[in-house]
PDB file of C-alpha atoms in Angstrom:
ATOM      1  CA  GLU A   1      26.962  92.020 105.717  1.00 95.00           C
ATOM      2  CA  VAL A   2      25.963  95.611 106.421  1.00 97.00           C
ATOM      3  CA  GLN A   3      23.035  96.764 104.330  1.00 98.00           C
ATOM      4  CA  LEU A   4      21.559 100.272 104.257  1.00 98.00           C
ATOM      5  CA  LEU A   5      18.510 100.967 102.110  1.00 98.00           C
ATOM      6  CA  GLU A   6      17.256 104.531 101.714  1.00 98.00           C
ATOM      7  CA  SER A   7      13.775 105.460 100.571  1.00 98.00           C
ATOM      8  CA  GLY A   8      11.445 108.434 100.489  1.00 98.00           C
ATOM      9  CA  GLY A   9      13.112 110.643  97.919  1.00 97.00           C
ATOM     10  CA  GLY A  10      11.209 112.378  95.147  1.00 97.00           C
ATOM     11  CA  LEU A  11      10.157 115.678  93.624  1.00 98.00           C
ATOM     12  CA  VAL A  12       8.965 118.370  96.023  1.00 98.00           C
ATOM     13  CA  GLN A  13       8.178 122.053  95.581  1.00 97.00           C
ATOM     14  CA  PRO A  14      10.258 124.773  97.268  1.00 98.00           C
ATOM     15  CA  GLY A  15       9.037 125.215 100.822  1.00 97.00           C
ATOM     16  CA  GLY A  16       7.724 121.670 100.928  1.00 98.00           C
ATOM     17  CA  SER A  17       8.547 118.728 103.155  1.00 98.00           C
ATOM     18  CA  LEU A  18       9.797 115.184 102.740  1.00 98.00           C
ATOM     19  CA  ARG A  19      10.831 112.370 105.080  1.00 98.00           C
ATOM     20  CA  LEU A  20      13.655 110.043 104.155  1.00 98.00           C
ATOM     21  CA  SER A  21      14.126 106.612 105.713  1.00 98.00           C
ATOM     22  CA  CYS A  22      17.110 104.290 105.883  1.00 98.00           C
ATOM     23  CA  ALA A  23      16.533 100.652 106.831  1.00 98.00           C
ATOM     24  CA  ALA A  24      19.625  99.051 108.345  1.00 98.00           C
ATOM     25  CA  SER A  25      20.614  95.402 108.723  1.00 98.00           C
ATOM     26  CA  GLY A  26      23.680  93.251 109.257  1.00 97.00           C
ATOM     27  CA  PHE A  27      24.983  95.034 112.367  1.00 97.00           C
ATOM     28  CA  THR A  28      23.882  96.010 115.861  1.00 97.00           C
ATOM     29  CA  PHE A  29      22.110  99.236 114.926  1.00 98.00           C
ATOM     30  CA  ILE A  30      21.915 100.772 118.385  1.00 97.00           C
ATOM     31  CA  SER A  31      25.682 100.481 118.833  1.00 97.00           C
ATOM     32  CA  TYR A  32      26.530 102.917 116.065  1.00 97.00           C
ATOM     33  CA  ALA A  33      26.039 106.552 115.196  1.00 95.00           C
ATOM     34  CA  MET A  34      24.400 107.163 111.853  1.00 97.00           C
ATOM     35  CA  SER A  35      24.799 110.042 109.440  1.00 97.00           C
ATOM     36  CA  TRP A  36      23.229 111.580 106.374  1.00 98.00           C
ATOM     37  CA  VAL A  37      25.583 112.769 103.640  1.00 98.00           C
ATOM     38  CA  ARG A  38      24.345 114.410 100.434  1.00 98.00           C
ATOM     39  CA  GLN A  39      25.697 114.977  96.960  1.00 98.00           C
ATOM     40  CA  ALA A  40      24.245 117.600  94.645  1.00 97.00           C
ATOM     41  CA  PRO A  41      24.173 116.623  90.955  1.00 96.00           C
ATOM     42  CA  GLY A  42      27.718 116.638  89.586  1.00 94.00           C
ATOM     43  CA  LYS A  43      29.115 117.938  92.875  1.00 95.00           C
ATOM     44  CA  GLY A  44      31.046 116.631  95.860  1.00 96.00           C
ATOM     45  CA  LEU A  45      29.984 115.119  99.155  1.00 97.00           C
ATOM     46  CA  GLU A  46      28.512 117.238 101.954  1.00 97.00           C
ATOM     47  CA  TRP A  47      27.918 115.997 105.483  1.00 96.00           C
ATOM     48  CA  VAL A  48      24.381 116.855 106.631  1.00 97.00           C
ATOM     49  CA  SER A  49      23.737 115.403 110.076  1.00 96.00           C
ATOM     50  CA  VAL A  50      24.733 112.721 112.586  1.00 95.00           C
ATOM     51  CA  ILE A  51      22.873 111.035 115.438  1.00 95.00           C
ATOM     52  CA  SER A  52      24.323 108.975 118.278  1.00 94.00           C
ATOM     53  CA  GLY A  53      23.430 105.332 118.762  1.00 95.00           C
ATOM     54  CA  SER A  54      20.940 106.095 121.512  1.00 96.00           C
ATOM     55  CA  GLY A  55      19.445 108.973 119.548  1.00 95.00           C
ATOM     56  CA  GLY A  56      20.115 111.387 122.361  1.00 95.00           C
ATOM     57  CA  THR A  57      22.737 113.496 120.583  1.00 93.00           C
ATOM     58  CA  THR A  58      22.453 115.111 117.180  1.00 94.00           C
ATOM     59  CA  TYR A  59      24.549 117.510 115.107  1.00 94.00           C
ATOM     60  CA  TYR A  60      23.770 119.384 111.911  1.00 95.00           C
ATOM     61  CA  ALA A  61      25.611 121.233 109.181  1.00 94.00           C
ATOM     62  CA  ASP A  62      24.941 124.969 109.323  1.00 93.00           C
ATOM     63  CA  SER A  63      23.326 124.794 105.872  1.00 94.00           C
ATOM     64  CA  VAL A  64      20.444 122.637 107.155  1.00 96.00           C
ATOM     65  CA  LYS A  65      20.159 123.630 110.814  1.00 96.00           C
ATOM     66  CA  GLY A  66      16.572 124.405 111.769  1.00 96.00           C
ATOM     67  CA  ARG A  67      15.101 122.829 108.620  1.00 98.00           C
ATOM     68  CA  LEU A  68      16.234 119.193 108.658  1.00 98.00           C
ATOM     69  CA  THR A  69      15.808 116.855 111.620  1.00 98.00           C
ATOM     70  CA  ILE A  70      17.562 113.527 112.064  1.00 98.00           C
ATOM     71  CA  SER A  71      16.037 110.777 114.192  1.00 98.00           C
ATOM     72  CA  ARG A  72      16.144 107.014 114.588  1.00 98.00           C
ATOM     73  CA  ASP A  73      13.935 104.159 115.761  1.00 98.00           C
ATOM     74  CA  ASN A  74      16.217 101.509 117.214  1.00 98.00           C
ATOM     75  CA  SER A  75      13.331  99.060 117.573  1.00 98.00           C
ATOM     76  CA  LYS A  76      12.919  99.179 113.793  1.00 98.00           C
ATOM     77  CA  ASN A  77      16.617  99.575 112.881  1.00 98.00           C
ATOM     78  CA  THR A  78      15.662 102.639 110.887  1.00 98.00           C
ATOM     79  CA  LEU A  79      17.168 106.097 110.466  1.00 98.00           C
ATOM     80  CA  TYR A  80      15.116 109.095 109.372  1.00 98.00           C
ATOM     81  CA  LEU A  81      15.626 112.576 107.982  1.00 98.00           C
ATOM     82  CA  GLN A  82      12.674 114.947 108.207  1.00 98.00           C
ATOM     83  CA  MET A  83      13.173 117.692 105.651  1.00 98.00           C
ATOM     84  CA  ASN A  84      11.139 120.896 105.965  1.00 98.00           C
ATOM     85  CA  SER A  85      11.250 124.294 104.236  1.00 98.00           C
ATOM     86  CA  LEU A  86      13.095 122.714 101.345  1.00 98.00           C
ATOM     87  CA  ARG A  87      15.102 124.875  98.961  1.00 98.00           C
ATOM     88  CA  ALA A  88      16.427 124.311  95.444  1.00 97.00           C
ATOM     89  CA  GLU A  89      19.918 123.957  96.903  1.00 97.00           C
ATOM     90  CA  ASP A  90      18.774 120.910  98.888  1.00 98.00           C
ATOM     91  CA  THR A  91      18.476 119.002  95.604  1.00 98.00           C
ATOM     92  CA  ALA A  92      20.862 116.059  95.956  1.00 98.00           C
ATOM     93  CA  ILE A  93      21.269 112.348  96.395  1.00 98.00           C
ATOM     94  CA  TYR A  94      20.984 111.662 100.124  1.00 98.00           C
ATOM     95  CA  TYR A  95      23.058 108.792 101.489  1.00 98.00           C
ATOM     96  CA  CYS A  96      22.741 107.278 104.910  1.00 98.00           C
ATOM     97  CA  ALA A  97      26.045 106.128 106.340  1.00 98.00           C
ATOM     98  CA  LYS A  98      27.018 103.995 109.311  1.00 98.00           C
ATOM     99  CA  THR A  99      29.379 106.109 111.371  1.00 95.00           C
ATOM    100  CA  ASN A 100      31.989 104.135 113.256  1.00 92.00           C
ATOM    101  CA  SER A 101      32.367 106.576 116.127  1.00 87.00           C
ATOM    102  CA  GLY A 102      31.820 110.187 117.039  1.00 84.00           C
ATOM    103  CA  TYR A 103      34.928 110.952 115.018  1.00 88.00           C
ATOM    104  CA  GLY A 104      33.870 109.018 111.940  1.00 87.00           C
ATOM    105  CA  PRO A 105      34.550 107.481 109.503  1.00 95.00           C
ATOM    106  CA  PHE A 106      31.536 106.686 107.388  1.00 96.00           C
ATOM    107  CA  ASP A 107      32.304 103.001 106.998  1.00 96.00           C
ATOM    108  CA  SER A 108      29.231 101.763 105.122  1.00 98.00           C
ATOM    109  CA  TRP A 109      26.917 103.636 102.775  1.00 98.00           C
ATOM    110  CA  GLY A 110      23.486 103.053 101.293  1.00 98.00           C
ATOM    111  CA  GLN A 111      22.801 103.424  97.587  1.00 98.00           C
ATOM    112  CA  GLY A 112      21.219 106.849  98.079  1.00 98.00           C
ATOM    113  CA  THR A 113      17.843 108.417  97.369  1.00 98.00           C
ATOM    114  CA  LEU A 114      17.358 111.435  95.114  1.00 98.00           C
ATOM    115  CA  VAL A 115      15.581 114.521  96.387  1.00 98.00           C
ATOM    116  CA  THR A 116      14.663 117.132  93.797  1.00 98.00           C
ATOM    117  CA  VAL A 117      13.338 120.512  94.941  1.00 98.00           C
ATOM    118  CA  SER A 118      11.745 122.314  92.038  1.00 97.00           C
ATOM    119  CA  SER A 119       8.527 124.032  91.053  1.00 96.00           C
TER     120      SER A 119
ATOM    121  CA  GLN B   1      33.327 126.095  98.664  1.00 59.00           C
ATOM    122  CA  SER B   2      34.549 122.881 100.269  1.00 66.00           C
ATOM    123  CA  ALA B   3      36.307 123.032 103.600  1.00 85.00           C
ATOM    124  CA  LEU B   4      39.188 120.822 102.460  1.00 96.00           C
ATOM    125  CA  THR B   5      41.209 121.533  99.305  1.00 97.00           C
ATOM    126  CA  GLN B   6      41.916 118.766  96.805  1.00 98.00           C
ATOM    127  CA  PRO B   7      43.311 118.976  93.268  1.00 98.00           C
ATOM    128  CA  PRO B   8      40.460 118.524  90.776  1.00 97.00           C
ATOM    129  CA  SER B   9      42.268 115.861  88.788  1.00 97.00           C
ATOM    130  CA  ALA B  10      45.194 113.453  88.744  1.00 97.00           C
ATOM    131  CA  SER B  11      46.272 110.770  86.340  1.00 96.00           C
ATOM    132  CA  GLY B  12      48.735 107.967  85.778  1.00 96.00           C
ATOM    133  CA  SER B  13      49.395 104.976  83.597  1.00 96.00           C
ATOM    134  CA  PRO B  14      48.701 101.430  84.755  1.00 97.00           C
ATOM    135  CA  GLY B  15      51.357 100.322  87.221  1.00 97.00           C
ATOM    136  CA  GLN B  16      52.342 103.859  88.164  1.00 97.00           C
ATOM    137  CA  SER B  17      51.554 105.677  91.396  1.00 97.00           C
ATOM    138  CA  VAL B  18      49.443 108.756  91.981  1.00 98.00           C
ATOM    139  CA  THR B  19      49.245 110.871  95.128  1.00 98.00           C
ATOM    140  CA  ILE B  20      46.305 113.108  96.006  1.00 98.00           C
ATOM    141  CA  SER B  21      46.650 115.895  98.551  1.00 98.00           C
ATOM    142  CA  CYS B  22      44.000 117.185 100.937  1.00 98.00           C
ATOM    143  CA  THR B  23      44.709 120.480 102.662  1.00 98.00           C
ATOM    144  CA  GLY B  24      42.753 121.771 105.614  1.00 97.00           C
ATOM    145  CA  THR B  25      43.498 123.777 108.723  1.00 95.00           C
ATOM    146  CA  SER B  26      44.502 123.203 112.316  1.00 94.00           C
ATOM    147  CA  SER B  27      40.773 122.974 113.112  1.00 93.00           C
ATOM    148  CA  ASP B  28      40.297 119.840 111.046  1.00 94.00           C
ATOM    149  CA  VAL B  29      43.070 117.877 109.285  1.00 96.00           C
ATOM    150  CA  GLY B  30      45.858 119.339 111.391  1.00 96.00           C
ATOM    151  CA  GLY B  31      44.001 119.054 114.666  1.00 95.00           C
ATOM    152  CA  TYR B  32      42.883 115.449 114.609  1.00 95.00           C
ATOM    153  CA  ASN B  33      44.069 112.079 113.316  1.00 97.00           C
ATOM    154  CA  PHE B  34      40.586 111.364 111.965  1.00 96.00           C
ATOM    155  CA  VAL B  35      41.164 111.798 108.248  1.00 98.00           C
ATOM    156  CA  SER B  36      39.412 109.370 105.936  1.00 98.00           C
ATOM    157  CA  TRP B  37      39.370 108.775 102.195  1.00 98.00           C
ATOM    158  CA  TYR B  38      36.536 107.527  99.979  1.00 98.00           C
ATOM    159  CA  GLN B  39      36.397 106.166  96.447  1.00 98.00           C
ATOM    160  CA  GLN B  40      33.340 106.738  94.281  1.00 98.00           C
ATOM    161  CA  HIS B  41      32.674 105.270  90.880  1.00 98.00           C
ATOM    162  CA  PRO B  42      30.072 106.978  88.637  1.00 96.00           C
ATOM    163  CA  GLY B  43      26.536 106.293  89.774  1.00 96.00           C
ATOM    164  CA  LYS B  44      27.692 104.396  92.853  1.00 97.00           C
ATOM    165  CA  ALA B  45      27.848 105.118  96.562  1.00 98.00           C
ATOM    166  CA  PRO B  46      31.165 106.147  98.101  1.00 98.00           C
ATOM    167  CA  LYS B  47      33.353 103.422  99.608  1.00 98.00           C
ATOM    168  CA  LEU B  48      35.670 103.854 102.581  1.00 98.00           C
ATOM    169  CA  LEU B  49      39.334 103.348 101.621  1.00 98.00           C
ATOM    170  CA  ILE B  50      41.340 104.815 104.499  1.00 98.00           C
ATOM    171  CA  TYR B  51      40.427 105.899 108.027  1.00 97.00           C
ATOM    172  CA  GLU B  52      42.330 107.498 110.894  1.00 97.00           C
ATOM    173  CA  VAL B  53      44.906 108.828 108.404  1.00 97.00           C
ATOM    174  CA  ASN B  54      46.504 105.532 107.408  1.00 97.00           C
ATOM    175  CA  LYS B  55      44.356 102.538 108.381  1.00 97.00           C
ATOM    176  CA  ARG B  56      42.719 100.327 105.769  1.00 97.00           C
ATOM    177  CA  PRO B  57      39.395  98.534 106.312  1.00 96.00           C
ATOM    178  CA  SER B  58      39.483  94.826 105.614  1.00 95.00           C
ATOM    179  CA  GLY B  59      39.204  94.124 101.922  1.00 95.00           C
ATOM    180  CA  VAL B  60      40.893  97.315 100.741  1.00 97.00           C
ATOM    181  CA  PRO B  61      44.084  96.492  98.813  1.00 96.00           C
ATOM    182  CA  ASP B  62      47.382  97.635 100.306  1.00 96.00           C
ATOM    183  CA  ARG B  63      47.967  99.603  97.087  1.00 97.00           C
ATOM    184  CA  PHE B  64      46.026 102.335  98.863  1.00 98.00           C
ATOM    185  CA  SER B  65      47.890 104.173 101.603  1.00 98.00           C
ATOM    186  CA  GLY B  66      47.391 107.359 103.574  1.00 98.00           C
ATOM    187  CA  SER B  67      49.583 109.821 105.422  1.00 98.00           C
ATOM    188  CA  LYS B  68      49.454 113.245 107.015  1.00 98.00           C
ATOM    189  CA  SER B  69      51.843 116.110 107.642  1.00 97.00           C
ATOM    190  CA  GLY B  70      50.619 119.178 109.422  1.00 97.00           C
ATOM    191  CA  ASN B  71      47.404 120.412 107.816  1.00 97.00           C
ATOM    192  CA  THR B  72      47.764 118.251 104.689  1.00 98.00           C
ATOM    193  CA  ALA B  73      46.765 114.630 104.280  1.00 98.00           C
ATOM    194  CA  SER B  74      47.625 112.495 101.276  1.00 98.00           C
ATOM    195  CA  LEU B  75      46.314 109.370  99.580  1.00 98.00           C
ATOM    196  CA  THR B  76      48.699 107.336  97.437  1.00 98.00           C
ATOM    197  CA  VAL B  77      47.486 104.748  94.977  1.00 98.00           C
ATOM    198  CA  SER B  78      50.364 102.499  93.958  1.00 97.00           C
ATOM    199  CA  GLY B  79      50.371 100.126  91.015  1.00 96.00           C
ATOM    200  CA  LEU B  80      47.432 101.856  89.338  1.00 97.00           C
ATOM    201  CA  GLN B  81      44.818  99.569  87.879  1.00 97.00           C
ATOM    202  CA  ALA B  82      41.979 100.314  85.478  1.00 97.00           C
ATOM    203  CA  GLU B  83      39.405  99.949  88.264  1.00 97.00           C
ATOM    204  CA  ASP B  84      41.079 102.770  90.210  1.00 97.00           C
ATOM    205  CA  ASP B  85      39.630 105.219  87.674  1.00 97.00           C
ATOM    206  CA  ALA B  86      37.195 107.042  90.004  1.00 98.00           C
ATOM    207  CA  ASP B  87      36.567 110.087  92.169  1.00 98.00           C
ATOM    208  CA  TYR B  88      38.345 110.295  95.507  1.00 98.00           C
ATOM    209  CA  TYR B  89      37.199 112.375  98.474  1.00 98.00           C
ATOM    210  CA  CYS B  90      38.986 113.185 101.697  1.00 98.00           C
ATOM    211  CA  SER B  91      37.156 113.929 104.912  1.00 98.00           C
ATOM    212  CA  SER B  92      38.133 115.027 108.397  1.00 97.00           C
ATOM    213  CA  TYR B  93      36.559 115.339 111.785  1.00 95.00           C
ATOM    214  CA  ALA B  94      36.330 119.057 112.513  1.00 94.00           C
ATOM    215  CA  GLY B  95      35.272 119.370 116.111  1.00 89.00           C
ATOM    216  CA  SER B  96      32.005 119.636 117.932  1.00 79.00           C
ATOM    217  CA  ASN B  97      30.455 122.377 115.787  1.00 72.00           C
ATOM    218  CA  ASN B  98      31.269 121.673 112.155  1.00 66.00           C
ATOM    219  CA  ARG B  99      31.678 117.995 112.924  1.00 89.00           C
ATOM    220  CA  TYR B 100      32.764 116.544 109.557  1.00 95.00           C
ATOM    221  CA  VAL B 101      34.118 118.214 106.436  1.00 96.00           C
ATOM    222  CA  PHE B 102      34.846 116.915 102.944  1.00 97.00           C
ATOM    223  CA  GLY B 103      37.093 117.920 100.100  1.00 97.00           C
ATOM    224  CA  ALA B 104      35.631 118.716  96.687  1.00 96.00           C
ATOM    225  CA  GLY B 105      37.002 115.499  95.251  1.00 97.00           C
ATOM    226  CA  THR B 106      39.751 114.467  92.841  1.00 98.00           C
ATOM    227  CA  LYS B 107      39.044 112.692  89.582  1.00 98.00           C
ATOM    228  CA  VAL B 108      41.726 110.063  89.023  1.00 98.00           C
ATOM    229  CA  THR B 109      42.139 108.956  85.433  1.00 97.00           C
ATOM    230  CA  VAL B 110      44.029 105.809  84.562  1.00 96.00           C
ATOM    231  CA  LEU B 111      45.533 106.530  81.170  1.00 94.00           C
TER     232      LEU B 111
END
């Protein structure tokens, strides 16, 4: 059974930093791309970033480019999202999602971790 | 503003059918057969219902079906059940730059 467990969320001031983690199990981690998808309170889903299975290729939404960095440690079956220069509009639940191929879909999701950017 | 356009709400009585539309452009929905649909209950993570326009993952009931015509994809829920009361999101691959886009979601109410 695929399991994805996010951690690292919390309250951070505008301009601050945070690192999210997503521990994966139940599948061959290195064989799959992984994504971060976020959902602002009461709003819809927004794709944030995706990383290839090897970690060598990454893509970002324009809204986070240059501020958020996706990475993975295949020896630890863990996905990361380094979040810098955070803004109020980054406030959201952040989900990690197993991504079946470069074309999607997001076939398994974690339970999410809440990031709140506020002074 | 979301890249894909969905109606904000839809409803039906138990046993009836409801169809949700998802309109994009030739750069996303119309350009690729990589449309997916997700169901989300309040306070829960999204769940994949449909991928590649009309394929169902194992475990998803065949009451859920997908289709596409031009720049518009559709999700049909047949034989509505109480547990289908949820938010539904469409998504599409959108090429090497924008990568993936979502709709704003449709709240389905089972009357």
